């Protein structure tokens, strides 16, 4: 009998052979996806037969994964901040380090540094991971999420619906222009908090990315020559939309924090000590507009 355990083992060996970094986990995720099992059920049922009618599909998914398609695209979802987000190749797969940005925002709210019902803008929302997690965690928040890519915004809208996020508004367009569109008559126009995980990979490095990263949308990664294009454009426009005393939280790539701090300081904001991730990288730059 060919059991789930046999399939798991076979998948792991095939993926390891193709150079996949996490073959055991990815083999498990693919099998759980095909058999509709949660983690506990999967471990409980390892001795059960692997359904014969799923074998062809199993091998097909293993081949795709082996060619570098991220497992989240194969199974169509990714967990972020405890919520399951639908993902397609139109959106960046939300990263664990981005949860630090969400946590930092929640702390500001919990400490009373934001109004009880804050107005929040998420620039370049992708799957909606940041915007929707904040909308779900902060009751009465009004959240505007923008993206230049219509297909990404469509995914974010579906995530808001399926996760039950209220008072979340989606705007299509390039950075600040997204706030000028006709739809802008609903939802706030100025904000207590602006958050963004913009594209920040320097153009020259895009060619050297792993096969998995190469499958993600180029416009989600390309931060221009030095990777800082979006930080320049975001800092330049903040004055138009940020309330007095309003906050900005920007995710940055490794080594970019000093330059981004400088840009925000030049824009007249007060810059706070950086927030680091667990590998010691300065991951989130935090700044505040002067109070009146
Ligand atoms: N916020 C999501 C997350 O953290 O998982 C996605 C971040 S991804 C690094 C950057 C996002 O910015 C992409 O969804 C991309 O389509 C969007 N984007 C790229 N250029 C943009 C622009 N000019 N204006 C608005 N959004 C843009
Ligand atoms: N965090 C992505 C990485 O894997 C980059 C995303 C971005 O450009 N914001 O490097």
mmCIF file of N, CA, C and O in Angstrom, residues 126-228:
data_model
loop_
_atom_site.group_PDB
_atom_site.id
_atom_site.type_symbol
_atom_site.label_atom_id
_atom_site.label_comp_id
_atom_site.label_asym_id
_atom_site.label_seq_id
_atom_site.Cartn_x
_atom_site.Cartn_y
_atom_site.Cartn_z
ATOM 1 N N UNK A 126 -0.487 44.698 -2.529
ATOM 2 C CA UNK A 126 -0.299 43.304 -2.978
ATOM 3 C C UNK A 126 -1.499 42.442 -2.619
ATOM 4 O O UNK A 126 -2.635 42.765 -2.963
ATOM 5 N N UNK A 127 -1.265 41.372 -1.872
ATOM 6 C CA UNK A 127 -2.359 40.488 -1.431
ATOM 7 C C UNK A 127 -3.259 41.167 -0.408
ATOM 8 O O UNK A 127 -4.292 40.608 -0.026
ATOM 9 N N UNK A 128 -2.845 42.338 0.082
ATOM 10 C CA UNK A 128 -3.599 43.024 1.132
ATOM 11 C C UNK A 128 -3.134 42.621 2.519
ATOM 12 O O UNK A 128 -3.750 42.995 3.527
ATOM 13 N N UNK A 129 -2.025 41.890 2.608
ATOM 14 C CA UNK A 129 -1.592 41.304 3.879
ATOM 15 C C UNK A 129 -1.544 42.339 5.021
ATOM 16 O O UNK A 129 -2.129 42.117 6.089
ATOM 17 N N UNK A 130 -0.872 43.463 4.778
ATOM 18 C CA UNK A 130 -0.705 44.446 5.859
ATOM 19 C C UNK A 130 -2.045 45.126 6.144
ATOM 20 O O UNK A 130 -2.515 45.170 7.295
ATOM 21 N N UNK A 131 -2.674 45.652 5.100
ATOM 22 C CA UNK A 131 -3.912 46.438 5.262
ATOM 23 C C UNK A 131 -5.001 45.612 5.943
ATOM 24 O O UNK A 131 -5.651 46.072 6.888
ATOM 25 N N UNK A 132 -5.176 44.380 5.483
ATOM 26 C CA UNK A 132 -6.290 43.566 5.991
ATOM 27 C C UNK A 132 -6.003 43.071 7.409
ATOM 28 O O UNK A 132 -6.890 43.062 8.261
ATOM 29 N N UNK A 133 -4.742 42.712 7.689
ATOM 30 C CA UNK A 133 -4.422 42.307 9.066
ATOM 31 C C UNK A 133 -4.719 43.459 10.024
ATOM 32 O O UNK A 133 -5.281 43.244 11.109
ATOM 33 N N UNK A 134 -4.353 44.682 9.630
ATOM 34 C CA UNK A 134 -4.614 45.836 10.510
ATOM 35 C C UNK A 134 -6.110 46.082 10.643
ATOM 36 O O UNK A 134 -6.617 46.332 11.741
ATOM 37 N N UNK A 135 -6.837 45.963 9.524
ATOM 38 C CA UNK A 135 -8.288 46.187 9.586
ATOM 39 C C UNK A 135 -8.952 45.149 10.493
ATOM 40 O O UNK A 135 -9.912 45.454 11.196
ATOM 41 N N UNK A 136 -8.424 43.920 10.487
ATOM 42 C CA UNK A 136 -9.037 42.872 11.312
ATOM 43 C C UNK A 136 -8.689 43.030 12.785
ATOM 44 O O UNK A 136 -9.457 42.648 13.668
ATOM 45 N N UNK A 137 -7.514 43.596 13.066
ATOM 46 C CA UNK A 137 -7.050 43.684 14.455
ATOM 47 C C UNK A 137 -7.497 44.978 15.136
ATOM 48 O O UNK A 137 -7.588 45.028 16.368
ATOM 49 N N UNK A 138 -7.666 46.041 14.347
ATOM 50 C CA UNK A 138 -8.024 47.326 14.953
ATOM 51 C C UNK A 138 -9.483 47.622 14.629
ATOM 52 O O UNK A 138 -9.825 47.954 13.487
ATOM 53 N N UNK A 139 -10.330 47.467 15.649
ATOM 54 C CA UNK A 139 -11.737 47.734 15.406
ATOM 55 C C UNK A 139 -11.885 49.197 15.044
ATOM 56 O O UNK A 139 -11.176 50.037 15.573
ATOM 57 N N UNK A 140 -12.790 49.470 14.146
ATOM 58 C CA UNK A 140 -13.105 50.846 13.738
ATOM 59 C C UNK A 140 -12.021 51.529 12.920
ATOM 60 O O UNK A 140 -12.148 52.699 12.614
ATOM 61 N N UNK A 141 -10.950 50.822 12.578
ATOM 62 C CA UNK A 141 -9.969 51.455 11.689
ATOM 63 C C UNK A 141 -10.600 51.624 10.317
ATOM 64 O O UNK A 141 -11.416 50.798 9.891
ATOM 65 N N UNK A 142 -10.227 52.701 9.631
ATOM 66 C CA UNK A 142 -10.586 52.846 8.225
ATOM 67 C C UNK A 142 -9.290 52.689 7.456
ATOM 68 O O UNK A 142 -8.330 53.431 7.687
ATOM 69 N N UNK A 143 -9.257 51.721 6.559
ATOM 70 C CA UNK A 143 -7.999 51.399 5.895
ATOM 71 C C UNK A 143 -8.141 51.567 4.385
ATOM 72 O O UNK A 143 -9.048 51.004 3.779
ATOM 73 N N UNK A 144 -7.245 52.363 3.810
ATOM 74 C CA UNK A 144 -7.189 52.505 2.353
ATOM 75 C C UNK A 144 -5.967 51.730 1.862
ATOM 76 O O UNK A 144 -4.866 51.899 2.392
ATOM 77 N N UNK A 145 -6.168 50.865 0.872
ATOM 78 C CA UNK A 145 -5.079 50.052 0.330
ATOM 79 C C UNK A 145 -4.949 50.350 -1.158
ATOM 80 O O UNK A 145 -5.943 50.328 -1.873
ATOM 81 N N UNK A 146 -3.720 50.646 -1.609
ATOM 82 C CA UNK A 146 -3.534 50.993 -3.020
ATOM 83 C C UNK A 146 -2.597 49.999 -3.701
ATOM 84 O O UNK A 146 -1.774 49.351 -3.045
ATOM 85 N N UNK A 147 -2.723 49.904 -5.006
ATOM 86 C CA UNK A 147 -1.720 49.185 -5.787
ATOM 87 C C UNK A 147 -1.802 49.656 -7.231
ATOM 88 O O UNK A 147 -2.878 50.008 -7.712
ATOM 89 N N UNK A 148 -0.657 49.655 -7.895
ATOM 90 C CA UNK A 148 -0.603 50.079 -9.295
ATOM 91 C C UNK A 148 -1.090 48.940 -10.195
ATOM 92 O O UNK A 148 -1.422 49.156 -11.353
ATOM 93 N N UNK A 149 -1.154 47.758 -9.636
ATOM 94 C CA UNK A 149 -1.484 46.580 -10.434
ATOM 95 C C UNK A 149 -2.913 46.141 -10.147
ATOM 96 O O UNK A 149 -3.219 45.704 -9.029
ATOM 97 N N UNK A 150 -3.779 46.233 -11.151
ATOM 98 C CA UNK A 150 -5.199 45.937 -10.939
ATOM 99 C C UNK A 150 -5.411 44.487 -10.501
ATOM 100 O O UNK A 150 -6.250 44.218 -9.633
ATOM 101 N N UNK A 151 -4.636 43.558 -11.072
ATOM 102 C CA UNK A 151 -4.836 42.140 -10.700
ATOM 103 C C UNK A 151 -4.488 41.910 -9.234
ATOM 104 O O UNK A 151 -5.076 41.056 -8.578
ATOM 105 N N UNK A 152 -3.505 42.655 -8.732
ATOM 106 C CA UNK A 152 -3.147 42.511 -7.317
ATOM 107 C C UNK A 152 -4.297 43.038 -6.450
ATOM 108 O O UNK A 152 -4.711 42.404 -5.474
ATOM 109 N N UNK A 153 -4.829 44.188 -6.842
ATOM 110 C CA UNK A 153 -5.909 44.781 -6.058
ATOM 111 C C UNK A 153 -7.134 43.852 -6.020
ATOM 112 O O UNK A 153 -7.823 43.757 -5.007
ATOM 113 N N UNK A 154 -7.360 43.134 -7.129
ATOM 114 C CA UNK A 154 -8.485 42.196 -7.171
ATOM 115 C C UNK A 154 -8.273 41.083 -6.138
ATOM 116 O O UNK A 154 -9.216 40.673 -5.448
ATOM 117 N N UNK A 155 -7.035 40.620 -5.998
ATOM 118 C CA UNK A 155 -6.736 39.580 -5.009
ATOM 119 C C UNK A 155 -6.941 40.150 -3.597
ATOM 120 O O UNK A 155 -7.542 39.499 -2.731
ATOM 121 N N UNK A 156 -6.474 41.369 -3.389
ATOM 122 C CA UNK A 156 -6.622 41.995 -2.066
ATOM 123 C C UNK A 156 -8.109 42.137 -1.700
ATOM 124 O O UNK A 156 -8.510 41.865 -0.560
ATOM 125 N N UNK A 157 -8.923 42.551 -2.663
ATOM 126 C CA UNK A 157 -10.373 42.679 -2.412
ATOM 127 C C UNK A 157 -10.973 41.345 -2.000
ATOM 128 O O UNK A 157 -11.780 41.263 -1.078
ATOM 129 N N UNK A 158 -10.578 40.274 -2.712
ATOM 130 C CA UNK A 158 -11.109 38.942 -2.368
ATOM 131 C C UNK A 158 -10.683 38.553 -0.968
ATOM 132 O O UNK A 158 -11.451 37.956 -0.216
ATOM 133 N N UNK A 159 -9.441 38.893 -0.598
ATOM 134 C CA UNK A 159 -8.974 38.565 0.752
ATOM 135 C C UNK A 159 -9.765 39.319 1.808
ATOM 136 O O UNK A 159 -10.095 38.761 2.855
ATOM 137 N N UNK A 160 -10.078 40.593 1.520
ATOM 138 C CA UNK A 160 -10.856 41.375 2.489
ATOM 139 C C UNK A 160 -12.218 40.726 2.691
ATOM 140 O O UNK A 160 -12.713 40.592 3.823
ATOM 141 N N UNK A 161 -12.828 40.281 1.578
ATOM 142 C CA UNK A 161 -14.151 39.656 1.661
ATOM 143 C C UNK A 161 -14.075 38.349 2.433
ATOM 144 O O UNK A 161 -14.853 38.104 3.346
ATOM 145 N N UNK A 162 -13.094 37.509 2.055
ATOM 146 C CA UNK A 162 -13.107 36.181 2.668
ATOM 147 C C UNK A 162 -12.682 36.215 4.131
ATOM 148 O O UNK A 162 -13.102 35.387 4.919
ATOM 149 N N UNK A 163 -11.884 37.219 4.509
ATOM 150 C CA UNK A 163 -11.469 37.308 5.912
ATOM 151 C C UNK A 163 -12.407 38.210 6.721
ATOM 152 O O UNK A 163 -12.281 38.308 7.941
ATOM 153 N N UNK A 164 -13.318 38.881 6.033
ATOM 154 C CA UNK A 164 -14.326 39.687 6.738
ATOM 155 C C UNK A 164 -13.800 41.024 7.246
ATOM 156 O O UNK A 164 -14.256 41.509 8.284
ATOM 157 N N UNK A 165 -12.874 41.636 6.497
ATOM 158 C CA UNK A 165 -12.363 42.955 6.905
ATOM 159 C C UNK A 165 -13.400 44.022 6.555
ATOM 160 O O UNK A 165 -13.914 44.055 5.440
ATOM 161 N N UNK A 166 -13.685 44.868 7.527
ATOM 162 C CA UNK A 166 -14.669 45.935 7.304
ATOM 163 C C UNK A 166 -13.939 47.243 7.035
ATOM 164 O O UNK A 166 -12.763 47.380 7.330
ATOM 165 N N UNK A 167 -14.640 48.214 6.536
ATOM 166 C CA UNK A 167 -14.110 49.565 6.327
ATOM 167 C C UNK A 167 -12.719 49.543 5.692
ATOM 168 O O UNK A 167 -11.776 50.169 6.176
ATOM 169 N N UNK A 168 -12.595 48.733 4.636
ATOM 170 C CA UNK A 168 -11.338 48.666 3.894
ATOM 171 C C UNK A 168 -11.633 49.103 2.462
ATOM 172 O O UNK A 168 -12.573 48.598 1.850
ATOM 173 N N UNK A 169 -10.887 50.084 1.980
ATOM 174 C CA UNK A 169 -11.165 50.684 0.667
ATOM 175 C C UNK A 169 -9.971 50.442 -0.239
ATOM 176 O O UNK A 169 -8.825 50.598 0.185
ATOM 177 N N UNK A 170 -10.234 50.086 -1.488
ATOM 178 C CA UNK A 170 -9.142 49.754 -2.414
ATOM 179 C C UNK A 170 -9.068 50.791 -3.523
ATOM 180 O O UNK A 170 -10.086 51.182 -4.076
ATOM 181 N N UNK A 171 -7.866 51.255 -3.788
ATOM 182 C CA UNK A 171 -7.652 52.291 -4.803
ATOM 183 C C UNK A 171 -6.583 51.840 -5.776
ATOM 184 O O UNK A 171 -5.467 51.500 -5.361
ATOM 185 N N UNK A 172 -6.914 51.933 -7.054
ATOM 186 C CA UNK A 172 -5.978 51.526 -8.094
ATOM 187 C C UNK A 172 -5.206 52.735 -8.602
ATOM 188 O O UNK A 172 -5.800 53.763 -8.892
ATOM 189 N N UNK A 173 -3.884 52.635 -8.665
ATOM 190 C CA UNK A 173 -3.126 53.726 -9.268
ATOM 191 C C UNK A 173 -1.700 53.785 -8.756
ATOM 192 O O UNK A 173 -1.327 53.081 -7.810
ATOM 193 N N UNK A 174 -0.938 54.648 -9.399
ATOM 194 C CA UNK A 174 0.462 54.824 -9.069
ATOM 195 C C UNK A 174 0.578 55.624 -7.762
ATOM 196 O O UNK A 174 0.010 56.721 -7.669
ATOM 197 N N UNK A 175 1.279 55.109 -6.796
ATOM 198 C CA UNK A 175 1.520 55.763 -5.504
ATOM 199 C C UNK A 175 0.443 56.765 -5.098
ATOM 200 O O UNK A 175 -0.692 56.389 -4.898
ATOM 201 N N UNK A 176 0.807 58.041 -5.014
ATOM 202 C CA UNK A 176 -0.123 59.036 -4.501
ATOM 203 C C UNK A 176 -1.306 59.278 -5.430
ATOM 204 O O UNK A 176 -2.389 59.661 -4.991
ATOM 205 N N UNK A 177 -1.092 59.016 -6.736
ATOM 206 C CA UNK A 177 -2.199 59.230 -7.681
ATOM 207 C C UNK A 177 -3.392 58.338 -7.372
ATOM 208 O O UNK A 177 -4.526 58.679 -7.691
ATOM 209 N N UNK A 178 -3.126 57.191 -6.760
ATOM 210 C CA UNK A 178 -4.222 56.271 -6.450
ATOM 211 C C UNK A 178 -5.267 56.941 -5.558
ATOM 212 O O UNK A 178 -6.446 56.578 -5.583
ATOM 213 N N UNK A 179 -4.837 57.950 -4.800
ATOM 214 C CA UNK A 179 -5.785 58.617 -3.889
ATOM 215 C C UNK A 179 -6.623 59.662 -4.620
ATOM 216 O O UNK A 179 -7.587 60.186 -4.064
ATOM 217 N N UNK A 180 -6.261 59.966 -5.863
ATOM 218 C CA UNK A 180 -6.960 61.009 -6.617
ATOM 219 C C UNK A 180 -8.073 60.442 -7.482
ATOM 220 O O UNK A 180 -8.788 61.176 -8.130
ATOM 221 N N UNK A 181 -8.196 59.114 -7.550
ATOM 222 C CA UNK A 181 -9.145 58.517 -8.495
ATOM 223 C C UNK A 181 -10.584 58.792 -8.072
ATOM 224 O O UNK A 181 -10.847 59.191 -6.935
ATOM 225 N N UNK A 182 -11.505 58.524 -9.004
ATOM 226 C CA UNK A 182 -12.918 58.831 -8.785
ATOM 227 C C UNK A 182 -13.472 58.138 -7.546
ATOM 228 O O UNK A 182 -14.317 58.690 -6.852
ATOM 229 N N UNK A 183 -12.948 56.930 -7.273
ATOM 230 C CA UNK A 183 -13.502 56.185 -6.123
ATOM 231 C C UNK A 183 -13.200 56.886 -4.803
ATOM 232 O O UNK A 183 -13.742 56.528 -3.781
ATOM 233 N N UNK A 184 -12.294 57.870 -4.848
ATOM 234 C CA UNK A 184 -11.798 58.421 -3.592
ATOM 235 C C UNK A 184 -12.855 59.152 -2.776
ATOM 236 O O UNK A 184 -12.572 59.637 -1.699
ATOM 237 N N UNK A 185 -14.093 59.244 -3.315
ATOM 238 C CA UNK A 185 -15.103 59.920 -2.507
ATOM 239 C C UNK A 185 -15.573 59.051 -1.344
ATOM 240 O O UNK A 185 -16.250 59.532 -0.452
ATOM 241 N N UNK A 186 -15.213 57.770 -1.342
ATOM 242 C CA UNK A 186 -15.486 56.989 -0.132
ATOM 243 C C UNK A 186 -14.145 56.660 0.500
ATOM 244 O O UNK A 186 -13.171 56.406 -0.213
ATOM 245 N N UNK A 187 -14.128 56.653 1.821
ATOM 246 C CA UNK A 187 -12.861 56.385 2.501
ATOM 247 C C UNK A 187 -12.113 57.680 2.734
ATOM 248 O O UNK A 187 -12.326 58.674 2.062
ATOM 249 N N UNK A 188 -11.214 57.657 3.713
ATOM 250 C CA UNK A 188 -10.517 58.885 4.111
ATOM 251 C C UNK A 188 -9.525 59.380 3.065
ATOM 252 O O UNK A 188 -9.067 58.622 2.222
ATOM 253 N N UNK A 189 -9.199 60.660 3.144
ATOM 254 C CA UNK A 189 -8.202 61.280 2.257
ATOM 255 C C UNK A 189 -6.932 61.658 3.015
ATOM 256 O O UNK A 189 -5.917 61.955 2.418
ATOM 257 N N UNK A 190 -7.033 61.769 4.336
ATOM 258 C CA UNK A 190 -5.821 62.016 5.113
ATOM 259 C C UNK A 190 -5.745 60.958 6.227
ATOM 260 O O UNK A 190 -6.766 60.349 6.582
ATOM 261 N N UNK A 191 -4.518 60.762 6.750
ATOM 262 C CA UNK A 191 -4.277 59.539 7.505
ATOM 263 C C UNK A 191 -3.504 59.779 8.805
ATOM 264 O O UNK A 191 -2.691 60.701 8.902
ATOM 265 N N UNK A 192 -3.778 58.906 9.781
ATOM 266 C CA UNK A 192 -3.032 58.921 11.039
ATOM 267 C C UNK A 192 -1.813 58.017 10.964
ATOM 268 O O UNK A 192 -0.903 58.128 11.780
ATOM 269 N N UNK A 193 -1.839 57.098 9.984
ATOM 270 C CA UNK A 193 -0.729 56.155 9.832
ATOM 271 C C UNK A 193 -0.592 55.780 8.353
ATOM 272 O O UNK A 193 -1.581 55.426 7.713
ATOM 273 N N UNK A 194 0.632 55.908 7.844
ATOM 274 C CA UNK A 194 0.926 55.440 6.481
ATOM 275 C C UNK A 194 1.914 54.283 6.601
ATOM 276 O O UNK A 194 2.950 54.425 7.260
ATOM 277 N N UNK A 195 1.566 53.141 6.003
ATOM 278 C CA UNK A 195 2.466 51.987 6.034
ATOM 279 C C UNK A 195 2.773 51.554 4.612
ATOM 280 O O UNK A 195 1.950 51.738 3.714
ATOM 281 N N UNK A 196 3.950 50.989 4.415
ATOM 282 C CA UNK A 196 4.256 50.427 3.102
ATOM 283 C C UNK A 196 5.413 49.446 3.175
ATOM 284 O O UNK A 196 6.366 49.654 3.920
ATOM 285 N N UNK A 197 5.283 48.384 2.394
ATOM 286 C CA UNK A 197 6.408 47.496 2.092
ATOM 287 C C UNK A 197 6.595 47.639 0.589
ATOM 288 O O UNK A 197 6.080 46.853 -0.189
ATOM 289 N N UNK A 198 7.300 48.687 0.162
ATOM 290 C CA UNK A 198 7.387 48.948 -1.280
ATOM 291 C C UNK A 198 8.412 48.034 -1.939
ATOM 292 O O UNK A 198 9.175 47.358 -1.241
ATOM 293 N N UNK A 199 8.448 48.009 -3.279
ATOM 294 C CA UNK A 199 9.529 47.272 -3.945
ATOM 295 C C UNK A 199 10.856 47.908 -3.531
ATOM 296 O O UNK A 199 10.979 49.130 -3.586
ATOM 297 N N UNK A 200 11.832 47.095 -3.112
ATOM 298 C CA UNK A 200 13.088 47.720 -2.655
ATOM 299 C C UNK A 200 14.357 47.014 -3.128
ATOM 300 O O UNK A 200 15.455 47.287 -2.636
ATOM 301 N N UNK A 201 14.221 46.099 -4.069
ATOM 302 C CA UNK A 201 15.430 45.414 -4.543
ATOM 303 C C UNK A 201 16.089 46.260 -5.647
ATOM 304 O O UNK A 201 15.409 46.682 -6.582
ATOM 305 N N UNK A 202 17.392 46.554 -5.505
ATOM 306 C CA UNK A 202 18.071 47.328 -6.550
ATOM 307 C C UNK A 202 17.993 46.593 -7.894
ATOM 308 O O UNK A 202 18.122 45.365 -7.942
ATOM 309 N N UNK A 203 17.743 47.352 -8.955
ATOM 310 C CA UNK A 203 17.544 46.769 -10.294
ATOM 311 C C UNK A 203 18.604 45.735 -10.657
ATOM 312 O O UNK A 203 18.294 44.653 -11.143
ATOM 313 N N UNK A 204 19.870 46.094 -10.394
ATOM 314 C CA UNK A 204 20.979 45.219 -10.781
ATOM 315 C C UNK A 204 20.945 43.860 -10.094
ATOM 316 O O UNK A 204 21.554 42.907 -10.570
ATOM 317 N N UNK A 205 20.251 43.773 -8.967
ATOM 318 C CA UNK A 205 20.219 42.496 -8.229
ATOM 319 C C UNK A 205 19.081 41.592 -8.680
ATOM 320 O O UNK A 205 19.011 40.428 -8.291
ATOM 321 N N UNK A 206 18.168 42.145 -9.501
ATOM 322 C CA UNK A 206 16.984 41.359 -9.863
ATOM 323 C C UNK A 206 17.358 40.095 -10.635
ATOM 324 O O UNK A 206 16.710 39.063 -10.494
ATOM 325 N N UNK A 207 18.427 40.181 -11.419
ATOM 326 C CA UNK A 207 18.836 39.029 -12.225
ATOM 327 C C UNK A 207 19.379 37.906 -11.343
ATOM 328 O O UNK A 207 19.372 36.752 -11.733
ATOM 329 N N UNK A 208 19.870 38.273 -10.171
ATOM 330 C CA UNK A 208 20.557 37.279 -9.330
ATOM 331 C C UNK A 208 19.637 36.629 -8.302
ATOM 332 O O UNK A 208 20.089 35.893 -7.444
ATOM 333 N N UNK A 209 18.338 36.927 -8.386
ATOM 334 C CA UNK A 209 17.428 36.387 -7.376
ATOM 335 C C UNK A 209 17.243 34.880 -7.548
ATOM 336 O O UNK A 209 17.467 34.336 -8.623
ATOM 337 N N UNK A 210 16.801 34.222 -6.471
ATOM 338 C CA UNK A 210 16.537 32.780 -6.528
ATOM 339 C C UNK A 210 15.418 32.516 -7.549
ATOM 340 O O UNK A 210 14.629 33.417 -7.845
ATOM 341 N N UNK A 211 15.325 31.274 -8.048
ATOM 342 C CA UNK A 211 14.254 30.949 -9.003
ATOM 343 C C UNK A 211 12.871 31.291 -8.434
ATOM 344 O O UNK A 211 11.987 31.754 -9.155
ATOM 345 N N UNK A 212 12.699 31.104 -7.117
ATOM 346 C CA UNK A 212 11.400 31.387 -6.501
ATOM 347 C C UNK A 212 11.067 32.882 -6.611
ATOM 348 O O UNK A 212 9.973 33.264 -7.002
ATOM 349 N N UNK A 213 12.058 33.730 -6.256
ATOM 350 C CA UNK A 213 11.820 35.174 -6.320
ATOM 351 C C UNK A 213 11.590 35.637 -7.757
ATOM 352 O O UNK A 213 10.827 36.567 -8.004
ATOM 353 N N UNK A 214 12.232 34.948 -8.714
ATOM 354 C CA UNK A 214 12.057 35.331 -10.124
ATOM 355 C C UNK A 214 10.618 35.132 -10.574
ATOM 356 O O UNK A 214 10.177 35.724 -11.550
ATOM 357 N N UNK A 215 9.878 34.268 -9.868
ATOM 358 C CA UNK A 215 8.487 34.001 -10.263
ATOM 359 C C UNK A 215 7.539 35.061 -9.719
ATOM 360 O O UNK A 215 6.383 35.105 -10.106
ATOM 361 N N UNK A 216 8.014 35.881 -8.795
ATOM 362 C CA UNK A 216 7.131 36.881 -8.213
ATOM 363 C C UNK A 216 7.105 38.111 -9.122
ATOM 364 O O UNK A 216 8.020 38.317 -9.921
ATOM 365 N N UNK A 217 6.038 38.922 -9.036
ATOM 366 C CA UNK A 217 5.902 40.008 -10.000
ATOM 367 C C UNK A 217 7.081 40.982 -9.911
ATOM 368 O O UNK A 217 7.453 41.410 -8.824
ATOM 369 N N UNK A 218 7.626 41.289 -11.067
ATOM 370 C CA UNK A 218 8.768 42.198 -11.128
ATOM 371 C C UNK A 218 8.431 43.548 -10.470
ATOM 372 O O UNK A 218 9.235 44.132 -9.741
ATOM 373 N N UNK A 219 7.211 44.027 -10.720
ATOM 374 C CA UNK A 219 6.849 45.348 -10.186
ATOM 375 C C UNK A 219 6.661 45.327 -8.669
ATOM 376 O O UNK A 219 6.502 46.370 -8.055
ATOM 377 N N UNK A 220 6.685 44.127 -8.069
ATOM 378 C CA UNK A 220 6.611 44.068 -6.606
ATOM 379 C C UNK A 220 8.006 44.145 -5.981
ATOM 380 O O UNK A 220 8.146 44.298 -4.765
ATOM 381 N N UNK A 221 9.032 44.008 -6.804
ATOM 382 C CA UNK A 221 10.388 43.889 -6.272
ATOM 383 C C UNK A 221 11.313 45.027 -6.695
ATOM 384 O O UNK A 221 12.222 45.412 -5.961
ATOM 385 N N UNK A 222 11.102 45.573 -7.898
ATOM 386 C CA UNK A 222 12.060 46.481 -8.517
ATOM 387 C C UNK A 222 12.016 47.878 -7.874
ATOM 388 O O UNK A 222 11.083 48.646 -8.089
ATOM 389 N N UNK A 223 13.037 48.166 -7.088
ATOM 390 C CA UNK A 223 13.093 49.452 -6.389
ATOM 391 C C UNK A 223 13.953 50.492 -7.102
ATOM 392 O O UNK A 223 14.382 51.459 -6.477
ATOM 393 N N UNK A 224 14.225 50.275 -8.391
ATOM 394 C CA UNK A 224 15.040 51.244 -9.141
ATOM 395 C C UNK A 224 16.521 50.998 -8.936
ATOM 396 O O UNK A 224 16.923 50.030 -8.272
ATOM 397 N N UNK A 225 17.351 51.893 -9.496
ATOM 398 C CA UNK A 225 18.811 51.688 -9.519
ATOM 399 C C UNK A 225 19.381 51.305 -8.161
ATOM 400 O O UNK A 225 20.118 50.351 -8.030
ATOM 401 N N UNK A 226 19.067 52.083 -7.126
ATOM 402 C CA UNK A 226 19.644 51.800 -5.804
ATOM 403 C C UNK A 226 18.630 51.173 -4.846
ATOM 404 O O UNK A 226 18.914 51.007 -3.659
ATOM 405 N N UNK A 227 17.455 50.840 -5.354
ATOM 406 C CA UNK A 227 16.431 50.202 -4.519
ATOM 407 C C UNK A 227 15.618 51.189 -3.697
ATOM 408 O O UNK A 227 14.701 50.794 -2.979
ATOM 409 N N UNK A 228 15.940 52.486 -3.813
ATOM 410 C CA UNK A 228 15.322 53.463 -2.899
ATOM 411 C C UNK A 228 14.275 54.356 -3.580
ATOM 412 O O UNK A 228 13.735 55.272 -2.947
#
